[in-house]
Short mmCIF file of C-alpha atoms in Angstrom, two decimals:
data_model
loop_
_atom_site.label_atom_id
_atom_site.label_comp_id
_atom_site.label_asym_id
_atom_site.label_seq_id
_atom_site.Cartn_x
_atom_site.Cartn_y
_atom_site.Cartn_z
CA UNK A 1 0.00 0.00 0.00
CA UNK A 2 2.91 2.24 0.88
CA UNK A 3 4.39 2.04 -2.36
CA UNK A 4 1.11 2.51 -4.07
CA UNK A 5 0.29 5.44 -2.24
CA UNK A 6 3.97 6.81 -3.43
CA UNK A 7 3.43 5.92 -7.53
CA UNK A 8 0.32 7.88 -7.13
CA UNK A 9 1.14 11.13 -4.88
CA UNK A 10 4.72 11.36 -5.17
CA UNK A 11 5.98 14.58 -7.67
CA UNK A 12 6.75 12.61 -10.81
CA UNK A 13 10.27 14.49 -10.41
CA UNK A 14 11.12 12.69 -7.32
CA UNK A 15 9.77 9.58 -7.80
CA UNK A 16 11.60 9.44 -11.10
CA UNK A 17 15.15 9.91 -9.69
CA UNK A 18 13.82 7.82 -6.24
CA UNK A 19 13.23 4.64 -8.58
CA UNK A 20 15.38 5.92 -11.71
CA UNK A 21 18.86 5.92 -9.99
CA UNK A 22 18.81 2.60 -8.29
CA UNK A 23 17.89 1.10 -11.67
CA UNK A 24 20.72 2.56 -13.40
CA UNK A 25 22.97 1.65 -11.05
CA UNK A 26 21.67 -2.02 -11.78
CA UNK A 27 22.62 -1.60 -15.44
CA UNK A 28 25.53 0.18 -14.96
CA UNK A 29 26.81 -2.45 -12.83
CA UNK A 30 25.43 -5.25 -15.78
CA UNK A 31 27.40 -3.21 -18.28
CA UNK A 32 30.64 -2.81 -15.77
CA UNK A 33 30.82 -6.72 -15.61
CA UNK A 34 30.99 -7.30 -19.58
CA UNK A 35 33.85 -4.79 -19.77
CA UNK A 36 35.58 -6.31 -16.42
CA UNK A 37 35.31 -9.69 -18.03
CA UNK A 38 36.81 -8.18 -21.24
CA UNK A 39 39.39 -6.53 -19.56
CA UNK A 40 40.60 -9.38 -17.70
CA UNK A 41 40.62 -11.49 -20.71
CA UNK A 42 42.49 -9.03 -22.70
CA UNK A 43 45.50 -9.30 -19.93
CA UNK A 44 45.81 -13.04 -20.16
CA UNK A 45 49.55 -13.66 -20.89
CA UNK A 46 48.81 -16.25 -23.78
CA UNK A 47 46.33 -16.12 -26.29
CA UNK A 48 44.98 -12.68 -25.56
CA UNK A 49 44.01 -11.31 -29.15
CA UNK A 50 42.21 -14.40 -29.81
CA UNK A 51 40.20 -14.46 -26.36
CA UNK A 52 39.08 -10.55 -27.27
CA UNK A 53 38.30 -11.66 -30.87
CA UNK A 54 35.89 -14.48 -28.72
CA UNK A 55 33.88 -12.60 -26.79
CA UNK A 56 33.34 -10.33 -29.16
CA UNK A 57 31.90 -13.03 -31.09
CA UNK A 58 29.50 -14.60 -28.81
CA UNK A 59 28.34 -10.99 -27.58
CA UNK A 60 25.80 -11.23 -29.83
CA UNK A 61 24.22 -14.80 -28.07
CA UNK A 62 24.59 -12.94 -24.89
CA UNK A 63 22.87 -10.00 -25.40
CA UNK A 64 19.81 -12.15 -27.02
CA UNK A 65 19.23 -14.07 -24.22
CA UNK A 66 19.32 -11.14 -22.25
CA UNK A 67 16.92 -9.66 -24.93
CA UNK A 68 14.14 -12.31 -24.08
CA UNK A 69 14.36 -12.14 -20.79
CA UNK A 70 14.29 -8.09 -20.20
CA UNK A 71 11.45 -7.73 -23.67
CA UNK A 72 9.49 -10.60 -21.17
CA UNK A 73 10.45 -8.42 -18.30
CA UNK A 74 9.24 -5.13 -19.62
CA UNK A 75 6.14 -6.77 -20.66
CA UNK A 76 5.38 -7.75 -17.43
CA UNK A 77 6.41 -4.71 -15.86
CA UNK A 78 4.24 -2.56 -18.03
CA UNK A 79 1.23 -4.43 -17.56
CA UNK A 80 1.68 -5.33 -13.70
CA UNK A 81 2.20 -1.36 -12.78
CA UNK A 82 -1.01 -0.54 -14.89
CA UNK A 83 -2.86 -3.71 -13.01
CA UNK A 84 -1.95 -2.57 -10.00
CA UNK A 85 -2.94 1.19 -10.66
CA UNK A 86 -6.29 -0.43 -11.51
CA UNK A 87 -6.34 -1.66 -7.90
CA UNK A 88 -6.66 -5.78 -9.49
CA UNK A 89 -4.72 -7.96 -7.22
CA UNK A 90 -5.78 -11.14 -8.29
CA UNK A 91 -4.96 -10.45 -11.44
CA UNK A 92 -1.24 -9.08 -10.77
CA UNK A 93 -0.83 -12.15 -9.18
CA UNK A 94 -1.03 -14.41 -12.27
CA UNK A 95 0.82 -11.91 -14.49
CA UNK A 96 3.93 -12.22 -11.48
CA UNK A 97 3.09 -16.22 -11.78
CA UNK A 98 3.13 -16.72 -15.59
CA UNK A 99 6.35 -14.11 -15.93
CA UNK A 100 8.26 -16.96 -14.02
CA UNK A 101 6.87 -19.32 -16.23
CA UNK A 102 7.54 -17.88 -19.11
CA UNK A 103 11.45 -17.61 -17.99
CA UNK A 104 11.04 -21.53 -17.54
CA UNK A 105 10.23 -22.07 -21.13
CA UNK A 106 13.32 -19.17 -22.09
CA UNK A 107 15.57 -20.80 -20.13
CA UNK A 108 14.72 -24.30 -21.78
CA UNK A 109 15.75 -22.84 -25.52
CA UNK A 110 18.65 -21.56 -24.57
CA UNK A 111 20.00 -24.61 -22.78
CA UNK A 112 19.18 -26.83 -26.27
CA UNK A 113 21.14 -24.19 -28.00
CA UNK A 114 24.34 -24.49 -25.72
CA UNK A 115 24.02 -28.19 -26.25
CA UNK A 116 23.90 -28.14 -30.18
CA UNK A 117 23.86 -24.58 -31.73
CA UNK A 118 26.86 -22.95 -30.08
CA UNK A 119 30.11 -24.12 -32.40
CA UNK A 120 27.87 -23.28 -35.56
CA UNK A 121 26.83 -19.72 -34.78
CA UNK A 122 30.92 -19.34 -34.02
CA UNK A 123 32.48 -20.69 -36.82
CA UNK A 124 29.98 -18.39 -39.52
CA UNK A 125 31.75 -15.70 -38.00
CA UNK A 126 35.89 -16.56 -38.24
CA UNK A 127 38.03 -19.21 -39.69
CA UNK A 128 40.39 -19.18 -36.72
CA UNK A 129 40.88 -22.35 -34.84
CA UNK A 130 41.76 -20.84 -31.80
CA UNK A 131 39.02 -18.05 -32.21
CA UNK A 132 36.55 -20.73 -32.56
CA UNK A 133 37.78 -23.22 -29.64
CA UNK A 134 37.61 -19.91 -27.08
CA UNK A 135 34.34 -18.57 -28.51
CA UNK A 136 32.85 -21.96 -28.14
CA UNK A 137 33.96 -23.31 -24.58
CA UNK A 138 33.19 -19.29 -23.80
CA UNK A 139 29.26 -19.82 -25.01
CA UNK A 140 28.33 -23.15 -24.24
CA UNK A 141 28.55 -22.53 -20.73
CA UNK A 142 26.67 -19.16 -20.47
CA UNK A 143 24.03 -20.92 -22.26
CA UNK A 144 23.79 -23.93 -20.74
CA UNK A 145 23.76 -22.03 -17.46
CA UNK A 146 21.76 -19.57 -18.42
CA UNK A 147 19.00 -19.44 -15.77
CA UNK A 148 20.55 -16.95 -13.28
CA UNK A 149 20.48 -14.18 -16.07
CA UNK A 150 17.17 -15.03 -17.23
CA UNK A 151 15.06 -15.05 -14.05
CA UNK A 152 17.37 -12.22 -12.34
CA UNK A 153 15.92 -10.36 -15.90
CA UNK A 154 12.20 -11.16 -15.26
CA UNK A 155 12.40 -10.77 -11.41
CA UNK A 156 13.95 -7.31 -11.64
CA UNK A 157 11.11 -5.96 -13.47
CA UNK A 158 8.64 -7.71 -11.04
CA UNK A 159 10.39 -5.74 -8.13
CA UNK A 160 10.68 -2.51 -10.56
CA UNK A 161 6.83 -2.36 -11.19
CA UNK A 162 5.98 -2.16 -7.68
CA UNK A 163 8.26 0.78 -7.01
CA UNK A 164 11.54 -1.56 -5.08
CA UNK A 165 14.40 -0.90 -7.72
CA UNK A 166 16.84 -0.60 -4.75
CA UNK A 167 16.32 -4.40 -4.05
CA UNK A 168 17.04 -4.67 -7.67
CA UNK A 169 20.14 -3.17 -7.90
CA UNK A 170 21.36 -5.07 -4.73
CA UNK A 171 21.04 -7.57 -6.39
CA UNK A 172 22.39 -6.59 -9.14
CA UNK A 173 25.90 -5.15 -6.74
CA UNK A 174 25.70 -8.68 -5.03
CA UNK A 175 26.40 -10.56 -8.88
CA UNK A 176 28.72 -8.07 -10.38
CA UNK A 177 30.78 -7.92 -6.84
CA UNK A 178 30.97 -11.87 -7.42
CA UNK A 179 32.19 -11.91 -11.10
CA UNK A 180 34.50 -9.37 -10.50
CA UNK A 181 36.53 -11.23 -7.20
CA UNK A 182 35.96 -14.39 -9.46
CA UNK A 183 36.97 -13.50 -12.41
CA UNK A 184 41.18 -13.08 -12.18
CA UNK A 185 40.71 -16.25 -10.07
CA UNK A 186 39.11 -18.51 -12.65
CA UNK A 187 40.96 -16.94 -15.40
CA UNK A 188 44.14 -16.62 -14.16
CA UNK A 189 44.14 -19.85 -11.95
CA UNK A 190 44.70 -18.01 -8.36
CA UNK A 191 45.52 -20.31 -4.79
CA UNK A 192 43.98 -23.64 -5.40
CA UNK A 193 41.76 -23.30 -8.82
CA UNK A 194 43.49 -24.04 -11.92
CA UNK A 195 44.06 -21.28 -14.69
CA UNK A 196 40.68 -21.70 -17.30
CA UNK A 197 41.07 -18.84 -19.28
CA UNK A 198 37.94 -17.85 -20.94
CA UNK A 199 36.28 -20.70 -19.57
CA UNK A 200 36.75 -19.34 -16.06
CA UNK A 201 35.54 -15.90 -17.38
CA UNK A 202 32.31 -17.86 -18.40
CA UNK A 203 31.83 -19.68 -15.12
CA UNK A 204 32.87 -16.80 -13.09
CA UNK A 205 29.96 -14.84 -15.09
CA UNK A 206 27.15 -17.89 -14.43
CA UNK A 207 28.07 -17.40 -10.83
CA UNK A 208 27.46 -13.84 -10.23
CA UNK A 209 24.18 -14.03 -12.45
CA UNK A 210 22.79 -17.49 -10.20
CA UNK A 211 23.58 -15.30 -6.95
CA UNK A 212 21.77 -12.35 -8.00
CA UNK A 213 18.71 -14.19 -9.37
CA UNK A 214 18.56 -16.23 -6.21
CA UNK A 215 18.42 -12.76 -4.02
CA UNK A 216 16.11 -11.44 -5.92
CA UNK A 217 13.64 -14.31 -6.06
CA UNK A 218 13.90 -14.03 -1.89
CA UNK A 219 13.17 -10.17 -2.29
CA UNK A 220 10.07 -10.97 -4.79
CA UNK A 221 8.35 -13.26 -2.06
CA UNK A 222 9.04 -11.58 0.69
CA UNK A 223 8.53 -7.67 -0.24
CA UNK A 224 5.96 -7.82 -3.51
CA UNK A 225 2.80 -8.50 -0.69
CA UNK A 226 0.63 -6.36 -2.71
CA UNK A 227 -0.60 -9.35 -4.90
CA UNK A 228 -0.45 -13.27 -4.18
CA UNK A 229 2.16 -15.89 -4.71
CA UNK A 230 2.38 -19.76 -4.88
CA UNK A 231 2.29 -22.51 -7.63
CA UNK A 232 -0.81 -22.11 -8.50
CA UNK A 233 -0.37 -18.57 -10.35
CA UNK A 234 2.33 -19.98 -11.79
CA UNK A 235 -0.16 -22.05 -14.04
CA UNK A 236 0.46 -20.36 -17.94
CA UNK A 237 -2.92 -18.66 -18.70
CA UNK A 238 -2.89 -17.53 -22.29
CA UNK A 239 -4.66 -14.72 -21.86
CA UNK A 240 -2.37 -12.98 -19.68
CA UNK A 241 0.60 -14.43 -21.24
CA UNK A 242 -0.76 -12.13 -24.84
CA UNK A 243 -1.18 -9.31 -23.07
CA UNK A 244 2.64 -9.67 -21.54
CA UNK A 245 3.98 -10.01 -24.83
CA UNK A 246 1.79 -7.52 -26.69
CA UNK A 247 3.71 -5.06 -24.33
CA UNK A 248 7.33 -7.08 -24.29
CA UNK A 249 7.36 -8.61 -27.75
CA UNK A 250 8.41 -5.14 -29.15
CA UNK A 251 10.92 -4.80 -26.77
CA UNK A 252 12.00 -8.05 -27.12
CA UNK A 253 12.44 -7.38 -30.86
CA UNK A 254 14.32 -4.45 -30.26
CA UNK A 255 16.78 -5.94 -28.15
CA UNK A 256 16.84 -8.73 -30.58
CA UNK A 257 17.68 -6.37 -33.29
CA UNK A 258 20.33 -5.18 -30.87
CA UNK A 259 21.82 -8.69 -31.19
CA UNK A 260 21.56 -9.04 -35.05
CA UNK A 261 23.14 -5.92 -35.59
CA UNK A 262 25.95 -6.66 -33.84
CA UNK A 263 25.94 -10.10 -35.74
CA UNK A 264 25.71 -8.69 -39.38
CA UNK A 265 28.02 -6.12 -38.27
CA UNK A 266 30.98 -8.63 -36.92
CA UNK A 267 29.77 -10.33 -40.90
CA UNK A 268 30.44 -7.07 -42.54
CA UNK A 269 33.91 -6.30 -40.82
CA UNK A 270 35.33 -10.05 -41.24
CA UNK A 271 37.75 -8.89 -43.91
CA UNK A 272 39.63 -6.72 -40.77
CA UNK A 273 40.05 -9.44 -37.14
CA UNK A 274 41.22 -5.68 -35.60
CA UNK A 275 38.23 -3.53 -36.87
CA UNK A 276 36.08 -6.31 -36.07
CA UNK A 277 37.54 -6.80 -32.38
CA UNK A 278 37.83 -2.76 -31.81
CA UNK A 279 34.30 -2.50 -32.80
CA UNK A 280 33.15 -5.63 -30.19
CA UNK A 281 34.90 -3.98 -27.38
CA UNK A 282 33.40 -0.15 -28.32
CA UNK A 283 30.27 -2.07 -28.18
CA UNK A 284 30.59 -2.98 -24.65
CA UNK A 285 31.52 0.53 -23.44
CA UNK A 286 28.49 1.94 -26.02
CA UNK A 287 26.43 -0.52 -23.54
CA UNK A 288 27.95 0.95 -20.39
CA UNK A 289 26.31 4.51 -21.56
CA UNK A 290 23.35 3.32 -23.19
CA UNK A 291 22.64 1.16 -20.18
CA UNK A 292 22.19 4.19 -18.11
CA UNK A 293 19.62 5.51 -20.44
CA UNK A 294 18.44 1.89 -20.38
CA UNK A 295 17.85 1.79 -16.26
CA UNK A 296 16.12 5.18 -16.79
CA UNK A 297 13.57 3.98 -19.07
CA UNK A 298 12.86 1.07 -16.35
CA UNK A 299 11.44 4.16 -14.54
CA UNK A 300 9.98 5.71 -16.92
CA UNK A 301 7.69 3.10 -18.23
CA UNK A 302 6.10 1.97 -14.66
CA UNK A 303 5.34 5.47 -13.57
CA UNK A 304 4.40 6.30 -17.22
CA UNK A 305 2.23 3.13 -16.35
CA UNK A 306 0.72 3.44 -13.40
CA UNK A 307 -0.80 6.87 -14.25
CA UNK A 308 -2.06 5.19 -17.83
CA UNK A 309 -3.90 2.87 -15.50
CA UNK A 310 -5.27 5.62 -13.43
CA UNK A 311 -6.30 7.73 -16.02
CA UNK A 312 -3.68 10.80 -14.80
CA UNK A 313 -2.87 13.28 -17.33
CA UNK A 314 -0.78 15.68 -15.46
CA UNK A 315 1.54 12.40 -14.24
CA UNK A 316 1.68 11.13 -17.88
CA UNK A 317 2.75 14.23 -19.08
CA UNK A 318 4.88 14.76 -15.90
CA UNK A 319 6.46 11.20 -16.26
CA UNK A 320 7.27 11.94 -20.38
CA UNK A 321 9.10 15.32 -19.69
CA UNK A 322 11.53 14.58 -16.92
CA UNK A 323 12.31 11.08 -18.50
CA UNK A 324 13.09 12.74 -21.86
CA UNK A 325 15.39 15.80 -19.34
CA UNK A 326 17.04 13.08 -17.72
CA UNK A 327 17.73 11.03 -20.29
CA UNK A 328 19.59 14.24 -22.28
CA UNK A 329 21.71 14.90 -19.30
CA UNK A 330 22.41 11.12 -18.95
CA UNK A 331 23.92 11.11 -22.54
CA UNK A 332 25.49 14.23 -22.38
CA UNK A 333 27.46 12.87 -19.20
CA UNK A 334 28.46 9.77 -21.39
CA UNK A 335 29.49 11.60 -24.39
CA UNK A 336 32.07 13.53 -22.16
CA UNK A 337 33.38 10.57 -20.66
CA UNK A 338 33.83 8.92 -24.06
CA UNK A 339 35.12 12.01 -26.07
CA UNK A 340 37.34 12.57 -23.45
CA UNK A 341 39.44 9.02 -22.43
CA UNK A 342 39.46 6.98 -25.35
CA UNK A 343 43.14 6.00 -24.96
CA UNK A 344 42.53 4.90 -21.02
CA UNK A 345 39.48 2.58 -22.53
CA UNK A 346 42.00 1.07 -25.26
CA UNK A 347 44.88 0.69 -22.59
CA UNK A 348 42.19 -1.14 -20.46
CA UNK A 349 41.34 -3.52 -22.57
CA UNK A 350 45.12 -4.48 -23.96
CA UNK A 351 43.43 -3.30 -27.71
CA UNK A 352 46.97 -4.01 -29.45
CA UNK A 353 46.65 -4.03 -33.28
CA UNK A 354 43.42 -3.01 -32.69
CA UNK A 355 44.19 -0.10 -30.53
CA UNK A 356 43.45 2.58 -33.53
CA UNK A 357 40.17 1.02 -34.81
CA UNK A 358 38.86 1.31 -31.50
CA UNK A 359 39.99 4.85 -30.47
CA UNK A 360 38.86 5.68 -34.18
CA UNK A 361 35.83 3.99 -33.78
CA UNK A 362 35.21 5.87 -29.74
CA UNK A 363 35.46 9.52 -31.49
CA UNK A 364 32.95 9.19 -34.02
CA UNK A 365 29.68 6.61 -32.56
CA UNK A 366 30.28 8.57 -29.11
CA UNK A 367 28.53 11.64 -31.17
CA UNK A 368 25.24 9.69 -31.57
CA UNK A 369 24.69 9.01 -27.66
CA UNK A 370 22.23 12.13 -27.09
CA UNK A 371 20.05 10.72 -29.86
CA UNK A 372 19.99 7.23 -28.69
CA UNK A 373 19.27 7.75 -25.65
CA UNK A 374 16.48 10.04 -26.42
CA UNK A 375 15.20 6.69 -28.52
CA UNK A 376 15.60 4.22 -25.92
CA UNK A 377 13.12 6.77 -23.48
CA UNK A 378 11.35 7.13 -26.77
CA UNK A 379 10.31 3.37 -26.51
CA UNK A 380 10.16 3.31 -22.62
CA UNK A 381 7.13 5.60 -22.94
CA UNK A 382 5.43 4.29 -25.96
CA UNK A 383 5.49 1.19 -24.06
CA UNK A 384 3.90 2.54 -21.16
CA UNK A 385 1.16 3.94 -23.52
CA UNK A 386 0.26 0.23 -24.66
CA UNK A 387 1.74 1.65 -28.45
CA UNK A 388 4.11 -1.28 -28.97
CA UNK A 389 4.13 -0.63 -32.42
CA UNK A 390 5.55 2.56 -32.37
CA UNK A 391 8.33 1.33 -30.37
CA UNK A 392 9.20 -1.86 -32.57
CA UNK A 393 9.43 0.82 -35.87
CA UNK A 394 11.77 2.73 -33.61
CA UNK A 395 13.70 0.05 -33.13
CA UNK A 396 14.06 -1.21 -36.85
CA UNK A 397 15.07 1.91 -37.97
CA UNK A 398 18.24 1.72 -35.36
CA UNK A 399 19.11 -1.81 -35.62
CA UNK A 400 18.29 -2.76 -38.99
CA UNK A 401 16.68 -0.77 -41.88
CA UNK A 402 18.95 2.48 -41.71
CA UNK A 403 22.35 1.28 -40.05
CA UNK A 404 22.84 -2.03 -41.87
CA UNK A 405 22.51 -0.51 -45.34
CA UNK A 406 24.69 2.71 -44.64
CA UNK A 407 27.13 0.43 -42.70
CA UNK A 408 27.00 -2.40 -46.01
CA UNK A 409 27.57 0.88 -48.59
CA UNK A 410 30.48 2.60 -46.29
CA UNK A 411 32.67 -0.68 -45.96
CA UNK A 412 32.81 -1.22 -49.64
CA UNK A 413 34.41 1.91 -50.11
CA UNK A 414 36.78 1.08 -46.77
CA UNK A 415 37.31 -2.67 -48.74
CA UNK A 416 37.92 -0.83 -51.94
CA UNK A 417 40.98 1.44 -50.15
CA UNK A 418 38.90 4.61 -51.29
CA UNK A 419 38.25 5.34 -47.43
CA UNK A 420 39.38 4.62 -43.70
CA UNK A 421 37.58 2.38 -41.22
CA UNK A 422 36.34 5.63 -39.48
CA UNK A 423 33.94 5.86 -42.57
CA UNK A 424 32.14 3.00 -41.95
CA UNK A 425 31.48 4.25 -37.83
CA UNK A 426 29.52 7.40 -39.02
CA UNK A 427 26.64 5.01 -39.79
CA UNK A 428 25.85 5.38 -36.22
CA UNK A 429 25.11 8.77 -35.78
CA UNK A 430 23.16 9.26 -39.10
CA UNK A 431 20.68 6.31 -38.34
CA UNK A 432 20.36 7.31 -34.76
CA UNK A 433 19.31 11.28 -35.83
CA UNK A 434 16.66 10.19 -38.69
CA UNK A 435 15.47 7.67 -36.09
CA UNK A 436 15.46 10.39 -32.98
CA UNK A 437 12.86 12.27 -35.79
CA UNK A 438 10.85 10.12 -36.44
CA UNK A 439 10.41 9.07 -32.51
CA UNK A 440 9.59 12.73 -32.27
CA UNK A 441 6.84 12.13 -34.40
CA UNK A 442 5.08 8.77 -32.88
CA UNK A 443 5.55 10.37 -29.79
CA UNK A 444 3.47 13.79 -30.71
CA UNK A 445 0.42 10.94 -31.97
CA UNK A 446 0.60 9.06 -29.38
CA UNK A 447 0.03 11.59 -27.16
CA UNK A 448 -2.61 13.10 -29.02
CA UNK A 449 -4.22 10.11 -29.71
CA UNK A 450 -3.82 8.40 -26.19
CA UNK A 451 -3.35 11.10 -23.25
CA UNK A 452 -5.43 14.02 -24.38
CA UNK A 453 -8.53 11.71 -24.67
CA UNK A 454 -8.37 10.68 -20.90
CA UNK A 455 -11.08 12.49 -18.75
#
């Protein structure tokens, strides 16, 4: 009731930074812990290049199990805030239930594909033997043990939606704090565990995710008391499970997209190992400041929500302004950091050959930051306003139909000798301005169509 009585009479202002900073500390931390594990595997004293060249490859798998979890996670979010604004426990109860479900069923296709997918996916990428060894061993354990990342995914949001993100991000401190003290460990092969390389990176990963998702599933059942728990909400209705997706399928295809890009753009960059590499590892600290506009959204869409559900036009408006303001200083903070230390990033990481790609590639994609962030609240809000639609074009236009192309046109000119690499990076910034406009544009229907019909 408390934290009812706070989504609906708290200043939008406050309540935004009261839930919005916890949550991006929780992704900052997620984002800190795939450059750590980079960073450590980019120190090992043998095999190094290679290792870098790995997880650069299997970053794509990664981020798409992440992407069904969070997209199942948002959806759930979403529609348990506006439940719960409705005042419908009962029903809140089986959306919690069939969430956890769902991540059953996740967790079960991703374990099939780390028996018999994961070799495959890493050998249409390089010809390397040793590339392909690391990238597999790497993979086939973060899939196989995949469950801690997807139900810490799904149970975050469940803890988001009823306004505890601080429990969230505990969890979230409690997993990175254990792959980070286990990571030069199992890598290295510290005091009695033998040196695994990027093996140990994988299992020291697993770990931290299992002990977050374990905390948070005790926080779930013992704080969320403002709907019901047990086994039998945990029964898949599939009613409820549309309505979770017709919310979380565009996100899920967004993230998705996320994961193809990254895919087709590893394909595209084969014919350089050090411009693909540089642009893997830029990819991981892109994640570090996009993941900040990321935890932000996880604000904005249950408040965004919540006064949806209650038919509040003042906190809808409210909720769209400062998410949109915070989001612009966010990515301004970012950009500076970026801009401003590319050569400490590069020295982190032990770049090497591809030390020049990298800073090359920091200079120019660090310019498009404002204007994705701006689209990632974008689809936070459109989300919130039950316009999934909206948000999946968004998303297309980022990940596929404008940066693929531009990206496929610039590195034919960079194959052909007519151009540098850095050619090829100002894809990024283009697509992410034509996309920020036509966000601009959803977002002035939306609201017309939506929020200025509410009584």
């Amino acid at each position: 009731m408390e934290e009812n009585n706070r989504m609906k009479e708290m200043p939008v202002k406050k309540l935004m930074l009261q839930m919005g900073v916890p949550m991006i500390l929780s992704m900052a931390l997620q984002a800190v812990y795939n450059i750590v594990d980079s960073a450590f595997v980019g120190n090992m004293s043998v095999g190094s290049e290679a290792a870098l060249n790995a997880l650069t490859l299997v970053f794509p798998v990664q981020m798409l199990m992440v992407a069904v979890g969070v997209g199942t996670g948002v959806g759930t979010n979403a529609l348990l805030a506006m439940t719960l604004g409705q005042g419908n426990q009962k029903k809140a109860a089986k959306i919690a239930g069939n969430s956890l479900f769902l991540g059953v069923v996740i967790y079960v296709v991703c374990l099939l594909f780390g028996i018999c997918g994961v070799k495959t996916y890493i050998s249409s990428q390089t010809v390397e033997p040793e590339v392909i060894a690391m990238g597999t061993d790497y993979l086939r354990i973060c899939c196989i043990l995949s469950m801690g990342i997807i139900f810490f995914s799904i149970l975050e949001k469940l803890l988001q939606a009823t306004g505890r993100s601080l429990y969230s991000t505990i969890g979230q401190i409690t997993g990175a704090v254990i792959n980070i003290i286990l990571d030069p460990i199992m890598i290295y092969g510290l005091g009695p565990v033998p040196e695994m390389g990027v093996r140990g990176a994988a299992y020291a990963t697993v770990i931290g995710q299992m002990a977050s998702a374990v905390l948070l599933l005790v926080f779930h059942l013992k704080l969320n008391r403002e709907f019901a728990h047990g086994m039998k909400y945990l029964k898949p209705e599939g009613r409820i499970i549309k309505e979770i997706y017709a919310i979380g399928l565009p996100a899920i295809i967004a993230q998705a997209l996320m994961s193809l890009m990254v895919y087709v753009m590893n394909l595209i960059l084969k014919f350089s190992p050090s411009a693909q590499t540089a642009y893997g590892l830029f990819y991981k600290v892109q994640q570090f400041v996009l993941f900040l506009a990321f935890g932000l959204r996880d604000a904005i869409t249950p408040i965004v929500a919540f006064a949806y559900g209650m038919g509040e036009k003042k906190r809808i408006r409210d909720g769209i302004r400062y998410g949109l303001i915070y989001t612009a200083a966010l990515m301004i903070f970012g950009t500076l950091i970026t801009e401003g230390f590319p050569g400490a990033f590069a020295t982190l990481f032990n770049a090497g050959q591809s030390r020049e790609a990298f800073i090359g590639a920091m200079r120019v994609i660090s310019v498009s930051f404002i204007f994705a962030g701006i689209n990632v609240a974008y689809q936070g809000i459109y989300q919130a306003l039950e316009s999934g639609i909206e948000s999946l074009v968004i998303s297309l236009l980022r990940q596929l139909l404008l940066i693929l192309p531009l990206a496929g046109i610039f590195s034919v000119f960079v194959r052909n000798g007519q151009a540098g690499v850095t050619l090829l990076w100002w894809a990024f910034p283009i697509t992410e301005v034509l996309a920020c406009l036509a966000g601009y544009g959803f977002l002035k229907k939306i609201q017309k169509k939506k929020v200025e019909r509410l009584r």
